[in-house]
Structures are given as C-alpha cells and as structure tokens.
N, CA, C and O of each residue as an XYZ file, in Angstrom:
876
protein
N       0.986     24.196     10.262
C       1.508     22.472      9.368
C       0.241     22.521     10.135
O      -0.452     23.258     10.835
N       0.330     21.129      9.534
C      -0.558     20.034     10.229
C       0.862     18.771     10.669
O       2.013     18.407     10.428
N      -0.284     18.570     11.417
C       1.029     16.853     12.454
C       1.881     16.056     10.946
O       1.492     15.703      9.833
N       3.198     16.041     11.678
C       3.343     14.961     10.621
C       3.811     13.589     11.179
O       4.663     13.526     12.065
N       2.944     11.963     10.367
C       3.137     11.577     11.626
C       4.042     10.701     11.483
O       5.027     10.745     10.747
N       3.568      9.544     12.498
C       5.064      8.584     12.763
C       5.728      7.804     11.998
O       6.925      7.533     12.099
N       4.461      7.159     10.675
C       5.110      6.913      9.314
C       5.619      7.268      8.992
O       6.482      6.460      8.648
N       6.114      9.190      8.456
C       6.147      9.887      7.039
C       7.755     10.188      7.801
O       7.798     10.744      8.898
N       9.236      9.683      6.966
C      10.341      9.778      7.479
C      10.681     10.633      6.902
O      11.798     11.006      7.259
N       9.903     11.653      5.469
C      10.378     12.464      4.574
C       9.538     13.383      4.831
O       8.450     13.140      5.354
N      10.008     14.799      4.431
C       8.289     15.979      4.484
C       9.041     16.792      3.003
O      10.222     17.116      2.878
N       7.982     16.957      2.062
C       8.716     17.548      1.259
C       7.946     19.700      1.364
O       6.748     19.590      1.623
N       8.164     20.590      1.292
C       7.451     22.214      1.757
C       7.670     22.176     -0.008
O       8.049     21.236     -0.706
N       7.318     23.424     -0.361
C       6.971     24.724     -0.978
C       7.086     25.130     -1.057
O       6.781     25.830     -0.092
N       7.777     25.956     -2.224
C       8.065     27.532     -1.373
C       8.049     28.383     -2.259
O       8.788     27.856     -3.091
N       7.589     29.761     -2.874
C       7.204     30.537     -4.078
C       7.999     31.672     -3.868
O       7.770     31.924     -2.685
N       8.911     32.642     -4.337
C       9.803     34.303     -3.571
C       9.486     34.644     -4.967
O       9.378     33.922     -5.959
N       9.298     36.574     -4.728
C       9.184     37.183     -5.666
C      10.338     38.042     -6.101
O      10.326     38.922     -6.962
N      11.102     37.728     -5.531
C      12.606     38.321     -4.892
C      13.667     37.697     -5.496
O      14.494     37.243     -4.705
N      13.969     37.481     -7.092
C      14.167     36.465     -7.724
C      15.647     36.328     -7.272
O      16.283     35.275     -7.234
N      16.380     38.381     -6.714
C      18.046     37.784     -6.693
C      17.603     36.831     -5.700
O      17.041     35.886     -6.253
N      17.643     36.728     -4.495
C      17.936     35.913     -3.481
C      18.213     34.902     -3.384
O      18.783     34.485     -2.375
N      17.802     33.902     -4.742
C      17.929     32.994     -5.103
C      17.150     31.609     -3.804
O      16.256     32.108     -3.121
N      17.422     30.149     -3.503
C      16.816     29.457     -2.734
C      17.889     29.610     -1.264
O      19.110     29.600     -1.101
N      16.227     29.804      0.002
C      16.895     29.587      1.206
C      17.546     28.922      1.724
O      17.257     28.401      2.801
N      18.975     28.691      0.894
C      20.228     27.433      1.493
C      20.917     28.295      3.132
O      21.962     27.746      3.480
N      20.649     29.022      3.719
C      20.803     28.689      5.284
C      19.769     28.889      6.554
O      19.715     29.453      7.646
N      18.667     27.710      5.330
C      17.283     26.987      6.798
C      18.243     26.727      7.445
O      19.430     26.487      7.222
N      17.185     26.845      8.836
C      17.706     25.372      9.691
C      16.054     25.007     10.160
O      15.003     25.473      9.721
N      16.379     23.656     11.571
C      15.409     22.696     11.340
C      15.334     22.099     13.081
O      16.367     21.465     13.296
N      14.727     22.122     13.911
C      14.903     21.916     15.076
C      13.676     21.881     16.269
O      12.823     22.656     16.701
N      14.307     19.969     16.616
C      13.193     19.507     17.775
C      13.666     19.709     18.384
O      14.814     20.110     18.576
N      12.073     19.236     19.369
C      12.096     19.186     20.932
C      11.022     18.627     21.748
O       9.837     18.895     21.548
N      11.566     17.614     22.946
C      10.396     17.117     23.349
C      10.644     16.310     23.069
O      11.249     15.992     22.046
N      10.022     15.337     24.384
C       9.654     14.358     24.660
C      10.858     12.802     23.410
O      11.922     12.311     23.786
N      10.396     12.595     22.540
C      11.411     11.546     21.807
C      12.789     12.426     21.250
O      13.495     13.434     21.268
N      12.520     11.261     20.819
C      14.827     11.434     20.286
C      14.984     11.274     19.212
O      15.311     10.128     18.905
N      14.834     12.376     17.998
C      14.173     13.174     15.902
C      15.735     14.048     16.416
O      16.212     14.876     17.192
N      16.022     13.090     15.279
C      17.263     13.576     13.875
C      16.391     14.078     12.489
O      15.844     13.400     11.619
N      16.477     15.253     12.627
C      16.259     16.340     11.308
C      16.997     16.721     11.018
O      17.862     17.383     11.591
N      16.826     16.310      9.724
C      17.666     17.008      8.192
C      17.287     17.835      7.679
O      16.121     18.091      7.980
N      18.100     18.995      6.370
C      17.920     19.325      5.611
C      18.209     18.969      4.133
O      19.351     18.512      4.194
N      17.961     18.938      3.317
C      18.224     18.530      2.169
C      17.986     19.877      1.443
O      17.034     20.651      1.341
N      19.620     19.811      0.852
C      19.732     21.504     -0.247
C      18.557     20.949     -0.744
O      18.144     19.810     -0.965
N      17.918     22.687     -0.916
C      16.627     23.380     -1.794
C      17.095     23.225     -3.133
O      18.241     23.424     -3.537
N      15.856     22.761     -3.939
C      15.759     22.720     -5.835
C      14.724     24.264     -5.209
O      13.897     24.522     -4.336
N      15.638     25.118     -6.608
C      14.912     26.530     -7.505
C      14.459     25.949     -8.377
O      14.510     24.743     -8.618
N      13.783     27.101     -9.140
C      13.581     26.828    -10.526
C      13.153     28.310    -11.152
O      13.425     29.125    -10.270
N      12.731     28.832    -12.027
C      12.706     30.347    -12.416
C      11.140     29.722    -13.070
O      10.756     28.723    -13.680
N      10.503     31.097    -12.469
C       9.182     30.957    -13.104
C       9.595     31.968    -14.561
O      10.820     32.084    -14.519
N       9.269     32.421    -15.305
C       8.519     33.254    -17.128
C       8.616     34.224    -16.229
O       9.435     34.984    -16.746
N       8.097     34.978    -14.550
C       8.408     35.880    -14.291
C       9.852     36.409    -13.324
O      11.000     35.967    -13.342
N       9.206     37.585    -12.470
C      10.633     37.143    -11.771
C      10.490     36.272    -10.025
O      10.878     36.290     -8.857
N       9.693     35.645    -10.944
C       9.044     34.531     -9.527
C      10.191     33.769     -9.544
O      10.987     33.790    -10.484
N      10.397     32.676     -7.931
C      11.412     32.168     -8.146
C      10.458     31.344     -7.088
O       9.613     31.782     -6.307
N      11.026     29.583     -7.415
C      10.069     28.964     -6.402
C      10.585     27.612     -6.392
O      11.062     27.377     -7.502
N      10.734     26.226     -5.294
C      11.042     25.717     -5.459
C      10.692     24.738     -3.988
O       9.655     24.862     -3.335
N      11.736     23.830     -3.689
C      11.152     22.440     -2.819
C      12.206     22.225     -1.681
O      13.315     21.745     -1.913
N      11.769     22.628     -0.376
C      12.268     21.585      0.907
C      12.611     20.415      1.213
O      11.559     20.112      1.776
N      13.074     19.742      1.276
C      13.033     18.649      1.308
C      13.249     18.847      3.453
O      13.883     19.647      4.141
N      12.470     17.823      3.743
C      13.565     17.724      5.520
C      12.680     15.750      5.818
O      11.601     15.207      5.578
N      14.316     15.301      6.593
C      14.784     14.523      7.010
C      14.233     13.960      8.467
O      14.526     14.520      9.524
N      13.373     12.747      8.385
C      13.034     12.599      9.536
C      13.989     12.088     10.621
O      14.455     13.196     10.886
N      14.786     11.074     11.640
C      15.301      9.984     12.362
C      14.643      9.825     13.498
O      14.836     10.541     14.480
N      13.730      8.777     13.449
C      13.111      9.012     14.529
C      13.805      7.601     15.879
O      13.386      6.451     15.749
N      14.874      7.950     17.096
C      15.195      6.694     17.648
C      14.229      6.848     18.789
O      14.971      6.294     19.600
N      13.248      7.132     19.452
C      12.572      6.372     20.520
C      11.001      6.559     20.468
O      10.808      5.803     19.516
N      10.311      6.810     20.650
C       8.875      6.579     20.254
C       8.593      8.191     20.718
O       9.416      9.069     20.975
N       7.299      8.229     20.723
C       6.900     10.282     21.119
C       6.500     10.644     20.785
O       5.738     10.074     20.005
N       6.460     12.099     20.914
C       5.892     13.176     19.692
C       7.098     14.971     19.943
O       7.400     15.292     21.092
N       7.475     15.654     18.999
C       8.271     16.194     19.346
C       7.424     18.117     18.525
O       6.414     18.548     17.969
N       8.993     18.632     19.122
C       7.745     19.805     18.192
C       8.553     21.181     16.696
O       8.910     22.345     16.514
N       8.471     20.466     16.352
C      10.224     20.879     15.189
C       9.360     22.705     14.242
O       8.210     23.090     14.028
N      11.143     23.416     13.905
C      10.591     24.519     13.235
C      11.586     24.704     13.441
O      12.468     24.747     14.299
N      11.012     24.973     11.240
C      11.434     25.600     11.238
C      12.014     26.917     10.043
O      11.455     27.919      9.598
N      12.743     26.599      9.930
C      13.416     29.094      9.237
C      14.204     29.206      7.968
O      15.368     29.397      7.618
N      13.045     29.001      7.454
C      13.643     29.691      5.802
C      14.761     30.726      6.123
O      14.608     31.428      7.122
N      15.864     30.872      5.360
C      16.874     31.683      4.967
C      17.685     31.595      4.404
O      18.273     30.609      3.959
N      17.915     33.012      4.303
C      18.581     33.099      2.816
C      20.236     33.266      2.582
O      20.902     33.028      1.574
N      20.773     33.928      4.325
C      21.616     34.281      4.632
C      21.711     34.507      6.142
O      20.691     33.919      6.500
N      22.515     35.178      7.735
C      22.523     35.392      8.402
C      21.928     37.473      8.423
O      22.228     38.324      9.261
N      21.163     37.604      7.309
C      20.807     39.034      6.907
C      19.850     38.858      6.479
O      19.222     39.846      6.860
N      18.826     37.945      5.585
C      17.757     37.623      5.298
C      16.510     35.806      5.356
O      16.160     35.002      4.491
N      16.247     35.945      6.933
C      15.602     35.077      7.266
C      14.022     35.346      6.348
O      13.451     36.223      5.699
N      13.911     34.542      6.618
C      12.455     34.395      5.726
C      11.545     33.774      7.400
O      11.689     33.906      8.615
N      10.613     33.077      6.430
C       9.417     32.615      8.057
C       9.026     31.491      8.324
O       8.892     30.461      7.663
N       8.821     31.817      9.541
C       9.343     30.105     11.437
C       8.746     29.282     10.875
O       7.829     29.229     11.694
N       8.403     28.376      9.951
C       6.726     27.133     10.436
C       7.436     26.601     12.208
O       8.379     26.907     12.938
N       6.516     25.859     12.207
C       6.395     24.665     13.405
C       4.895     24.022     13.354
O       3.734     24.322     13.076
N       5.685     22.956     13.800
C       4.654     21.557     13.382
C       5.188     20.525     13.804
O       6.412     20.426     13.719
N       4.119     19.084     14.585
C       4.439     18.195     15.655
C       4.603     17.047     14.747
O       3.845     16.704     13.840
N       5.937     16.392     15.207
C       6.166     15.101     14.355
C       5.997     13.564     15.535
O       6.666     13.297     16.534
N       5.222     13.054     15.111
C       4.668     11.583     16.264
C       5.876     10.516     15.478
O       6.143     10.094     14.353
N       6.348     10.423     16.812
C       7.389      8.472     16.272
C       6.860      7.813     17.498
O       6.569      8.146     18.647
N       6.858      6.603     16.676
C       6.069      5.465     17.386
C       4.950      5.267     16.884
O       4.394      5.738     15.892
N       4.550      4.281     17.900
C       3.017      4.113     18.278
C       2.242      3.247     17.461
O       2.937      2.536     16.734
N       0.984      3.085     17.356
C       0.763      2.330     16.321
C       0.909      2.452     14.634
O       0.843      3.647     14.349
N       1.065      1.706     13.549
C       1.157      2.150     12.433
C      -0.209      2.115     11.856
O      -0.934      1.126     11.963
N      -0.661      3.554     11.047
C      -1.839      3.147     10.355
C      -1.312      2.841      8.992
O      -2.303      2.778      8.264
N      -0.331      2.641      8.357
C      -0.393      2.856      6.772
C       0.076      1.151      6.788
O       1.124      0.849      6.218
N      -0.953     -0.185      7.628
C       0.599     -1.241      7.222
C      -1.742     -1.981      6.859
O      -2.694     -1.331      7.289
N      -1.878     -3.166      6.144
C      -3.003     -3.930      6.156
C      -2.498     -5.255      6.378
O      -1.270     -5.339      6.341
N      -3.104     -6.256      6.589
C      -2.428     -7.698      6.763
C      -4.374     -8.500      6.402
O      -5.380     -8.231      7.058
N      -4.270     -9.594      5.019
C      -5.417     -9.881      5.028
C      -4.930    -11.652      4.671
O      -4.054    -11.887      3.838
N      -5.679    -12.821      5.470
C      -5.544    -13.586      5.103
C      -6.714    -14.365      3.843
O      -7.747    -13.921      3.342
N      -5.906    -15.828      3.634
C      -6.366    -16.562      2.921
C      -8.403    -17.293      3.384
O      -9.258    -17.801      2.658
N      -8.388    -16.977      4.801
C      -9.875    -17.726      4.691
C     -11.398    -16.772      5.022
O     -11.816    -15.865      5.741
N     -11.838    -17.722      3.922
C     -12.359    -16.994      3.899
C     -14.160    -16.105      3.989
O     -14.903    -15.282      3.454
N     -13.944    -17.432      5.506
C     -15.201    -15.943      6.263
C     -14.253    -14.624      7.529
O     -14.808    -13.945      8.393
N     -12.821    -14.654      7.207
C     -12.231    -13.637      7.997
C     -11.243    -13.075      6.791
O     -10.432    -13.994      6.905
N     -10.817    -12.452      5.967
C     -10.157    -12.386      5.305
C      -9.343    -11.194      5.828
O      -8.122    -11.107      5.699
N     -10.309    -10.065      6.572
C      -9.755     -9.072      6.934
C      -8.811     -9.216      8.229
O      -9.554     -9.250      9.211
N      -7.338     -9.321      8.646
C      -6.849     -9.217      9.919
C      -6.368     -7.789     10.634
O      -6.315     -7.572     11.845
N      -6.045     -6.916      9.595
C      -5.675     -5.613     10.153
C      -5.497     -5.010      9.254
O      -4.704     -5.252      8.345
N      -6.912     -3.259      9.474
C      -6.767     -2.570      8.573
C      -7.123     -1.320      8.910
O      -8.107     -0.891      9.514
N      -5.299     -0.299      7.984
C      -4.940      0.266      9.085
C      -3.763      0.812     10.922
O      -3.661      1.798     11.652
N      -3.061     -0.834     10.814
C      -3.457     -0.681     12.112
C      -4.621     -0.981     13.845
O      -4.636     -1.153     15.064
N      -5.447     -0.831     12.487
C      -6.149     -1.339     13.537
C      -6.399     -3.430     14.072
O      -5.999     -4.570     13.832
N      -6.730     -3.145     14.361
C      -7.280     -5.002     14.686
C      -8.379     -5.582     14.183
O      -9.328     -4.900     14.570
N      -8.821     -6.617     13.425
C      -9.621     -7.131     13.031
C     -10.505     -8.470     14.285
O     -10.390     -9.686     14.437
N     -11.383     -7.331     14.971
C     -12.455     -8.062     16.109
C     -12.453     -9.800     16.149
O     -12.437    -10.448     17.196
N     -12.473    -10.388     14.767
C     -12.446    -11.510     14.380
C     -10.912    -11.957     15.129
O     -10.757    -13.027     15.718
N     -10.083    -11.147     15.005
C      -8.737    -11.841     15.291
C      -7.829    -11.070     16.315
O      -6.630    -10.792     16.357
N      -9.141    -10.799     17.287
C      -7.943     -9.860     18.281
C      -7.830    -10.925     19.990
O      -7.851    -12.149     20.119
N      -7.723     -9.918     20.976
C      -7.690    -11.282     21.957
C      -8.875    -12.424     22.493
O      -8.742    -13.111     23.506
N     -10.100    -12.457     21.537
C     -10.640    -13.385     22.345
C     -10.889    -13.519     20.878
O     -11.671    -12.631     20.541
N     -10.446    -14.473     19.601
C     -10.695    -14.451     18.091
C     -12.186    -15.910     17.897
O     -12.378    -16.987     18.461
N     -12.938    -15.114     16.783
C     -13.524    -16.192     16.699
C     -13.095    -16.550     15.135
O     -13.753    -17.251     14.366
N     -11.603    -15.781     14.803
C     -11.748    -17.044     13.554
C     -11.114    -18.369     13.998
O     -10.799    -18.630     15.160
N     -10.947    -19.265     12.815
C     -10.833    -20.996     13.184
C     -10.086    -21.532     12.447
O     -10.260    -21.505     11.229
N      -9.117    -22.121     12.998
C      -8.982    -22.618     11.253
C      -9.305    -24.486     11.578
O      -8.684    -25.240     12.328
N     -10.179    -24.700     10.925
C     -10.850    -26.563     10.808
C      -9.381    -26.695     10.722
O      -8.867    -27.808     10.606
N     -10.342    -28.786     12.094
C      -9.553    -29.379     11.948
C      -8.337    -30.221     11.021
O      -7.218    -30.578     11.390
N      -8.869    -30.354      9.960
C      -8.724    -30.607      7.647
C      -7.751    -29.371      8.186
O      -7.688    -29.511      9.407
N      -7.338    -28.763      7.971
C      -6.438    -27.196      7.495
C      -5.099    -27.158      8.382
O      -4.898    -26.505      9.406
N      -4.165    -28.114      7.649
C      -2.725    -27.328      8.591
C      -1.973    -26.113      8.081
O      -0.768    -26.332      7.952
N      -2.355    -24.930      7.768
C      -2.198    -24.781      8.049
C      -2.676    -22.433      7.047
O      -3.308    -22.268      6.003
N      -2.133    -21.399      7.834
C      -2.711    -20.374      6.664
C      -2.129    -19.268      6.622
O      -1.516    -18.792      7.578
N      -2.301    -18.528      5.094
C      -1.755    -17.749      4.722
C      -1.740    -16.251      4.708
O      -1.764    -15.930      3.520
N      -1.715    -15.301      5.378
C      -1.707    -14.071      5.497
C      -1.083    -12.712      4.627
O       0.082    -12.508      4.969
N      -1.432    -12.019      3.889
C       0.175    -11.161      3.209
C      -0.583    -10.128      3.969
O      -1.731    -10.110      4.413
N       0.308     -9.351      3.985
C       0.986     -8.042      4.523
C       0.984     -6.516      3.509
O       1.989     -5.945      3.085
N       0.073     -6.257      3.376
C       0.452     -4.214      2.879
C       0.188     -3.124      3.276
O      -0.459     -2.721      4.242
N       0.883     -2.499      2.243
C       0.640     -1.015      2.707
C      -0.357     -0.357      2.185
O      -0.541     -0.191      0.979
N      -1.063      0.055      3.105
C      -2.350      0.502      2.649
C      -2.248      1.930      2.032
O      -3.139      2.566      2.595
N      -1.697      2.628      1.282
C      -2.052      3.623      1.105
C       0.023      3.699      0.325
O       0.958      2.937      0.574
N      -0.030      4.999     -0.636
C       1.494      5.888     -0.570
C       2.313      5.851      0.110
O       1.912      6.660      0.947
N       3.521      5.422      0.561
C       4.078      6.473      0.788
C       5.809      5.701      1.128
O       6.449      5.423      0.114
N       6.435      5.413      2.417
C       7.520      4.797      2.730
C       7.433      3.097      2.505
O       6.360      2.500      2.597
N       8.473      2.550      2.258
C       8.218      0.653      2.861
C       8.376      0.252      4.627
O       8.906      0.392      5.730
N       7.427     -0.336      3.748
C       7.525     -1.250      6.049
C       7.918     -2.227      6.242
O       7.383     -3.328      6.115
N       9.343     -1.825      6.722
C      10.507     -3.131      6.685
C      10.316     -3.786      8.115
O      10.733     -3.261      9.148
N       9.640     -4.987      8.060
C       8.957     -5.791      8.913
C      10.323     -6.123      9.473
O      11.276     -5.514      8.989
N      10.570     -7.114     10.544
C      11.992     -7.886     11.763
C      11.077     -9.305     11.646
O      10.163     -9.324     10.822
N      11.300    -10.301     12.351
C      11.004    -11.244     12.724
C      10.075    -11.805     12.660
O      10.561    -12.911     12.423
N       8.798    -11.998     12.684
C       7.278    -12.157     13.174
C       7.890    -13.273     14.772
O       8.967    -13.848     14.613
N       7.296    -13.434     15.886
C       6.608    -13.817     16.562
C       5.230    -14.897     16.418
O       4.111    -14.800     15.913
N       5.918    -15.868     17.093
C       4.246    -16.534     17.182
C       4.090    -17.275     18.972
O       4.879    -16.979     19.870
N       3.361    -17.874     19.080
C       2.844    -17.802     20.915
C       1.427    -19.170     20.567
O       0.398    -19.079     19.898
N       2.102    -20.524     21.505
C       1.092    -21.165     21.529
C       0.266    -21.587     22.815
O       0.530    -22.405     23.696
N      -0.881    -20.707     22.616
C      -1.552    -21.031     24.376
C      -1.168    -22.087     24.970
O      -0.526    -22.078     26.021
N      -1.687    -23.560     24.074
C      -1.835    -25.319     24.518
C      -0.234    -26.147     23.967
O      -0.586    -27.035     23.190
N       0.957    -26.153     24.070
C       2.168    -27.389     23.090
C       1.352    -28.515     23.876
O       1.984    -29.561     24.020
N       0.397    -28.497     24.271
C       0.281    -31.204     24.973
C      -0.866    -30.909     22.979
O      -0.808    -31.862     22.203
N      -1.534    -29.885     22.616
C      -2.470    -29.969     21.574
C      -1.492    -30.123     19.686
O      -1.248    -31.000     18.857
N      -1.233    -28.483     19.903
C      -0.479    -28.156     18.613
C       0.742    -28.531     18.072
O       1.583    -28.992     18.843
N       0.952    -28.440     17.112
C       2.593    -27.844     17.111
C       3.002    -26.129     15.961
O       3.048    -26.724     14.884
N       3.200    -25.063     15.687
C       3.646    -24.490     15.094
C       4.560    -23.926     14.181
O       5.701    -24.302     14.450
N       4.514    -23.248     13.305
C       5.690    -22.544     12.990
C       5.410    -21.585     11.846
O       4.259    -21.393     11.454
N       6.985    -20.688     11.049
C       5.819    -20.008      9.838
C       6.872    -19.554      8.947
O       7.990    -19.083      9.159
N       6.135    -19.855      7.761
C       7.070    -20.325      6.483
C       6.282    -18.731      5.105
O       5.187    -18.219      4.872
N       7.289    -18.633      4.757
C       7.370    -18.195      3.563
C       8.159    -16.814      3.419
O       9.167    -16.568      4.081
N       7.387    -15.606      2.132
C       9.046    -14.458      2.297
C       8.974    -13.870      3.051
O       9.789    -12.966      2.868
N       8.153    -13.646      4.487
C       7.879    -13.021      5.321
C       8.402    -13.402      6.891
O       8.277    -12.889      8.003
N       9.230    -14.915      6.178
C       9.540    -16.057      7.381
C      10.702    -14.678      8.375
O      10.153    -13.852      9.104
N      12.018    -14.695      8.220
C      12.593    -14.486      8.739
C      12.434    -12.097      8.508
O      13.469    -11.471      8.733
N      11.790    -11.697      8.306
C      11.430    -10.569      7.952
C      11.803    -10.457      6.563
O      12.374    -11.269      5.834
N      11.203     -8.840      6.250
C      11.535     -8.277      4.396
C      11.127     -7.089      4.938
O      11.015     -6.770      6.122
N      10.837     -6.243      3.561
C       9.791     -5.753      3.057
C       8.653     -5.416      2.042
O       8.435     -5.906      0.934
N       8.158     -4.691      2.554
C       6.520     -4.602      1.502
C       6.929     -3.168      1.586
O       7.698     -2.696      2.424
N       6.219     -2.419      0.453
C       6.701     -1.695     -0.436
C       5.372     -1.696     -1.595
O       5.148     -0.817     -2.427
N       4.563     -3.002     -1.357
C       3.785     -2.741     -2.375
C       2.320     -2.692     -1.714
O       2.175     -3.752     -1.105
N       0.854     -1.657     -1.556
C       0.037     -1.890     -1.865
C      -1.259     -2.855     -2.971
O      -2.489     -2.835     -3.014
N      -0.736     -3.228     -3.345
C      -1.211     -4.820     -4.612
C      -1.055     -5.911     -4.063
O      -1.992     -6.626     -3.706
N       0.445     -6.250     -3.887
C       1.021     -8.200     -4.236
C       1.366     -8.199     -2.839
O       1.238     -9.209     -2.146
N       2.011     -6.566     -2.185
C       2.583     -6.996     -0.556
C       3.505     -8.481     -0.587
O       3.755     -9.370     -1.401
N       3.887     -8.081      1.081
C       4.743    -10.193      0.788
C       3.716    -11.024      2.320
O       3.013    -10.913      3.324
N       4.558    -11.978      1.173
C       3.825    -13.267      2.055
C       3.464    -14.053      4.231
O       3.255    -13.136      5.026
N       3.455    -14.598      4.463
C       3.829    -15.393      5.328
C       2.897    -16.961      5.804
O       2.108    -16.679      6.706
N       2.870    -17.524      5.658
C       2.007    -19.112      6.914
C       1.927    -19.043      8.192
O       2.647    -18.379      8.938
N       1.430    -19.431      8.350
C       1.389    -20.764     10.429
C       1.537    -21.973      9.766
O       1.703    -22.092      8.552
N       1.517    -22.249     10.017
C       1.950    -23.782      9.754
C       1.942    -24.839     11.001
O       2.776    -24.792     11.905
N       0.468    -26.180     10.901
C       0.328    -26.526     12.343
C       0.127    -27.762     11.713
O      -0.234    -28.064     10.576
N       0.581    -28.694     13.142
C       0.281    -29.839     12.951
C      -0.512    -29.754     14.439
O      -0.396    -29.118     15.487
N      -1.656    -31.109     13.705
C      -2.009    -31.842     15.427
C      -1.002    -32.454     15.876
O      -0.259    -33.186     15.222
N      -0.883    -32.063     17.558
C      -0.555    -33.386     18.325
C      -1.412    -34.137     19.361
O      -0.835    -34.930     20.105
N      -2.720    -33.957     19.470
C      -3.748    -34.333     20.218
C      -4.660    -33.113     20.458
O      -4.425    -31.906     20.391
N      -5.933    -33.908     20.802
C      -7.118    -33.919     21.072
C      -7.323    -32.235     21.492
O      -6.362    -32.112     22.252
N      -8.005    -30.840     21.456
C      -8.239    -29.610     21.406
C      -8.027    -28.485     21.005
O      -7.255    -28.229     20.081
N      -8.639    -27.713     21.599
C      -8.251    -26.916     20.522
C      -6.772    -24.935     21.398
O      -6.876    -23.995     22.186
N      -5.938    -25.421     20.629
C      -5.123    -24.330     21.216
C      -5.944    -22.792     19.725
O      -6.584    -22.597     18.692
N      -4.735    -21.875     21.516
C      -5.045    -20.106     20.714
C      -2.477    -20.127     19.451
O      -1.293    -20.463     19.430
N      -3.354    -19.610     19.005
C      -1.708    -19.267     17.560
C      -2.693    -17.859     17.256
O      -3.703    -17.562     16.617
N      -1.044    -16.813     18.734
C      -0.618    -15.547     18.520
C       0.342    -15.434     17.590
O       1.438    -15.938     17.837
N       0.140    -14.812     16.448
C       1.976    -14.630     15.551
C       1.547    -12.561     15.748
O       0.691    -11.747     15.402
N       3.085    -12.652     16.674
C       3.036    -10.987     16.835
C       4.269    -10.300     15.020
O       5.482    -10.500     14.964
N       3.798     -9.877     14.358
C       4.280     -9.130     13.530
C       5.512     -7.960     14.015
O       5.151     -6.860     14.433
N       6.710     -8.253     13.931
C       6.904     -6.640     14.693
C       7.365     -6.243     13.161
O       7.565     -6.803     12.083
N       7.433     -4.213     14.053
C       8.296     -4.050     12.792
C      10.347     -3.621     12.544
O      10.086     -2.470     12.195
N      11.158     -3.642     12.506
C      12.431     -3.629     12.049
C      12.690     -2.321     12.886
O      13.707     -2.349     13.579
N      11.817     -1.023     12.931
C      11.958      0.508     14.197
C      11.947     -0.612     15.816
O      10.847     -0.764     16.345
N      13.372     -1.411     16.567
C      13.264     -1.536     17.232
C      12.105     -1.272     18.355
O      11.499     -0.580     17.537
N      11.275     -1.213     19.491
C      10.948     -0.069     19.865
C      10.354      0.985     19.736
O      10.198      1.418     20.878
N       9.790      1.877     18.800
C       8.960      2.117     18.518
C       7.239      2.262     18.026
O       6.388      3.131     18.215
N       7.246      0.723     17.192
C       5.662      1.047     16.154
C       5.642      0.031     17.531
O       6.620     -0.276     18.212
N       4.498     -0.313     17.689
C       3.592     -1.713     18.647
C       3.946     -2.467     17.229
O       4.209     -2.008     16.117
N       3.804     -4.363     17.925
C       3.643     -4.722     17.019
C       2.315     -5.324     16.554
O       1.971     -6.086     17.456
N       1.466     -5.342     15.635
C      -0.472     -5.765     15.574
C       0.722     -7.238     15.717
O       1.885     -7.590     15.521
N      -1.007     -7.817     16.348
C      -0.965     -9.292     17.179
C      -1.986     -9.738     16.982
O      -2.283    -10.834     17.458
C-alpha cells in the first residue's frame, strides 16, 4: 500500500472474496509501531453479495495522531482465529507540513500566499508583498486545497517587528480560529493596521492548526 499522509484521518480499503460462506472479515486487527504515537481502530466491515458467489465490502481504518512522526501499520484481515487472510503493511505519517491548505490574499500584486502548504516567496521571511501607506487592512482567505478532512484552525497569532511604527490586530470569522471545509468558499481573516509613526514594519501572521504540536503553522 502507498503511504498515508499526515492530513488523512481515515482510510477505506475495498475487498472481495469468492468464498461467500465466510462473510465479512469481522476479526481483523491493526497495529501501528514507530517513533510517533498513533491510535488506529477498525470500523465494522460493510459487506454485500454479488450476483455470483462473490462477497465484497470495505474496511475503514481510523487514525488519531498524538505526536508528530511516522509509524508502520500492519492490517491483518481475519474471519476468526482459524481463518486469517492477507496481511497488509503501510506507513502512516503524522504532523509536519500540511499540504492540503491554500491561502489567498486580496492584494492584486500578490494573490497567492500559500499553495499546498508552501509559502509563496513574496510572503516569505524576506517578503516583497507590501501594504501601501494608504491601506489599513489586508484580507486573507484560507481554503482546503482538495477534497478531504476539514481543516481545524486555532487562533492565529500576529507579530510586529517595529511597534513604534504601527499597531495591528486580526479580525474576521477566523480571528479566533475555526473550521474550513471548502475548497472554494473558505474562511476569511483580516489584518487591520494603524500607523503610529513613520517607517516600515514587518507583520508576521502565524495560522496555527488545532492539532497542537503536530503540524507546523504556516506564517
């Protein structure tokens, strides 16, 4: 099996059997071991019967990551103690950089902030994106890159390099965190600024994920 990414919390495997008398593999087990702390559980297997003597169904695996890292999981399909089926192994990754997140801005010159978890160079530690003196706010939309689990965000944080030049705070639906479950609508936050002196100051906004300690916050 291919590796299971950090953003995936459930995996569905489809099976079929030519022995219709066996039924579903109701005694299957899963075990994960490695540097990360991961809980894995099996949802009751769903089964159906085709027009022939073949049985078919699906086995759903749920994962819960408790620390960052990777583990190797082993799934053993089994019907009872005497009827054990195939053993499948795969790698499950937890934490790190999320690749299912996009962030867009309303600045026409720099609309892409984050794409699949990667920060655009114009918004990096040495940014070229700039809020002109006549503008006092910038809007950002957080989107899910593709179909998958909801993205749960914690409260974002803001850092100002020179507090003698400006003040800034965050407003909008995601100002206190929230859930993003759309790849088109997304959720919005606004960085509102107030100039209190002459000069230039860098503003850094860290968008943190609710799974504290697992995923690196893009900023």
